[in-house]
Short mmCIF file of C-alpha atoms in Angstrom, two decimals:
data_model
loop_
_atom_site.label_atom_id
_atom_site.label_comp_id
_atom_site.label_asym_id
_atom_site.label_seq_id
_atom_site.Cartn_x
_atom_site.Cartn_y
_atom_site.Cartn_z
CA UNK A 1 -19.84 30.02 -11.43
CA UNK A 2 -17.29 27.50 -12.63
CA UNK A 3 -18.80 24.03 -12.52
CA UNK A 4 -15.54 22.07 -12.58
CA UNK A 5 -12.35 22.94 -10.70
CA UNK A 6 -8.98 21.45 -11.56
CA UNK A 7 -6.05 21.06 -9.18
CA UNK A 8 -2.72 19.27 -8.97
CA UNK A 9 -0.78 21.04 -11.67
CA UNK A 10 2.79 22.18 -11.16
CA UNK A 11 6.35 21.91 -12.34
CA UNK A 12 8.16 18.60 -12.61
CA UNK A 13 11.29 17.25 -14.25
CA UNK A 14 11.05 14.97 -17.22
CA UNK A 15 10.34 11.40 -16.16
CA UNK A 16 8.40 12.56 -13.14
CA UNK A 17 4.75 12.13 -12.21
CA UNK A 18 1.78 14.30 -11.36
CA UNK A 19 -1.84 13.57 -10.58
CA UNK A 20 -4.50 16.06 -11.62
CA UNK A 21 -7.90 16.21 -9.96
CA UNK A 22 -11.16 17.69 -11.22
CA UNK A 23 -13.81 18.41 -8.60
CA UNK A 24 -17.40 19.47 -9.33
CA UNK A 25 -18.40 22.70 -7.65
CA UNK A 26 -20.98 22.55 -4.89
CA UNK A 27 -24.43 21.98 -6.29
CA UNK A 28 -23.27 20.34 -9.47
CA UNK A 29 -23.59 16.62 -10.11
CA UNK A 30 -22.16 14.65 -12.98
CA UNK A 31 -23.91 11.35 -12.67
CA UNK A 32 -24.45 9.84 -16.12
CA UNK A 33 -21.88 12.19 -17.65
CA UNK A 34 -18.87 11.31 -19.74
CA UNK A 35 -15.82 13.20 -18.53
CA UNK A 36 -12.43 13.94 -19.96
CA UNK A 37 -9.14 15.80 -19.87
CA UNK A 38 -7.96 18.12 -22.59
CA UNK A 39 -4.80 20.21 -22.85
CA UNK A 40 -3.53 23.22 -24.70
CA UNK A 41 0.09 24.17 -25.05
CA UNK A 42 1.12 27.76 -25.79
CA UNK A 43 0.64 28.54 -29.44
CA UNK A 44 -1.09 25.24 -30.15
CA UNK A 45 -4.66 24.09 -30.49
CA UNK A 46 -6.47 22.23 -27.75
CA UNK A 47 -6.11 18.46 -27.92
CA UNK A 48 -7.84 15.61 -26.19
CA UNK A 49 -5.84 13.65 -23.64
CA UNK A 50 -8.19 11.05 -22.18
CA UNK A 51 -11.90 10.47 -21.71
CA UNK A 52 -13.97 8.14 -19.58
CA UNK A 53 -17.45 7.12 -20.64
CA UNK A 54 -20.39 6.51 -18.33
CA UNK A 55 -19.71 2.77 -18.27
CA UNK A 56 -16.13 3.33 -17.17
CA UNK A 57 -14.57 2.68 -20.56
CA UNK A 58 -11.49 4.81 -21.12
CA UNK A 59 -9.86 6.17 -24.25
CA UNK A 60 -6.50 7.90 -24.65
CA UNK A 61 -4.65 9.98 -27.16
CA UNK A 62 -1.82 8.03 -28.70
CA UNK A 63 0.75 10.42 -27.30
CA UNK A 64 -0.17 9.56 -23.70
CA UNK A 65 -1.27 5.92 -24.04
CA UNK A 66 0.55 3.80 -21.49
CA UNK A 67 1.75 6.80 -19.48
CA UNK A 68 -1.49 8.49 -18.33
CA UNK A 69 -4.45 6.96 -16.52
CA UNK A 70 -7.87 8.56 -16.24
CA UNK A 71 -10.20 7.52 -13.43
CA UNK A 72 -13.41 8.70 -11.82
CA UNK A 73 -14.77 8.37 -8.32
CA UNK A 74 -18.39 7.51 -8.99
CA UNK A 75 -19.56 8.42 -5.47
CA UNK A 76 -18.74 12.08 -5.95
CA UNK A 77 -17.85 12.37 -9.65
CA UNK A 78 -14.29 13.48 -8.94
CA UNK A 79 -12.06 12.91 -11.94
CA UNK A 80 -8.34 12.14 -11.83
CA UNK A 81 -5.53 12.01 -14.34
CA UNK A 82 -2.45 10.14 -13.22
CA UNK A 83 0.50 11.18 -15.38
CA UNK A 84 3.71 9.14 -15.34
CA UNK A 85 6.91 9.40 -17.35
CA UNK A 86 6.19 13.02 -18.13
CA UNK A 87 7.92 14.62 -21.09
CA UNK A 88 8.60 18.28 -21.91
CA UNK A 89 6.02 18.01 -24.70
CA UNK A 90 3.37 17.32 -22.06
CA UNK A 91 3.72 20.92 -20.91
CA UNK A 92 0.30 22.55 -21.25
CA UNK A 93 -2.75 23.81 -19.43
CA UNK A 94 -4.94 20.82 -18.62
CA UNK A 95 -8.69 21.26 -18.47
CA UNK A 96 -11.40 18.84 -17.45
CA UNK A 97 -14.79 18.64 -19.09
CA UNK A 98 -18.10 16.81 -18.78
CA UNK A 99 -20.90 15.98 -21.19
CA UNK A 100 -24.28 14.37 -20.61
CA UNK A 101 -24.87 10.77 -21.45
CA UNK A 102 -22.64 7.97 -22.67
CA UNK A 103 -21.62 5.98 -25.67
CA UNK A 104 -20.05 8.89 -27.51
CA UNK A 105 -16.95 9.86 -25.52
CA UNK A 106 -14.45 8.02 -27.71
CA UNK A 107 -15.67 9.97 -30.73
CA UNK A 108 -15.22 13.27 -28.90
CA UNK A 109 -11.68 12.68 -27.68
CA UNK A 110 -10.04 14.73 -30.40
CA UNK A 111 -12.64 17.47 -30.87
CA UNK A 112 -14.20 17.88 -27.45
CA UNK A 113 -17.58 18.23 -29.13
CA UNK A 114 -20.32 17.08 -26.76
CA UNK A 115 -18.52 18.21 -23.63
CA UNK A 116 -20.61 21.11 -22.36
CA UNK A 117 -19.10 21.89 -18.94
CA UNK A 118 -15.47 22.99 -18.72
CA UNK A 119 -13.11 24.00 -15.96
CA UNK A 120 -10.58 26.81 -16.15
CA UNK A 121 -7.53 24.57 -16.26
CA UNK A 122 -4.39 23.81 -14.28
CA UNK A 123 -0.90 24.39 -15.60
CA UNK A 124 1.62 21.56 -16.00
CA UNK A 125 5.25 22.34 -16.82
CA UNK A 126 7.74 19.58 -17.54
CA UNK A 127 11.40 20.49 -17.74
CA UNK A 128 14.04 18.52 -19.57
#
């Protein structure tokens, strides 16, 4: 069973906005978990987009800083990624992930190491 389910992907023109959502499957709880968004474009390696630590501190990849906002609803551990000013190079499959504990998320932004639960991803396509 997939523990995390992403939604909100789609096709948008450059300059547009999308909001992705990551919802824990029934029976799964992510209290005291760092969570994050990662993406992989066709033919490229996976890269970190944004992470949020257990204390609410957020960290972003330089390529999305100022355009994307990660947030988490603590009551139900639903994760969001608000994406503004989208560019064609943002086209990718976006996947959410969770890892137990805090204080390490910023160090895992690029590698994803430490994130042990992963969703299957949602596709985002940005046209020029």
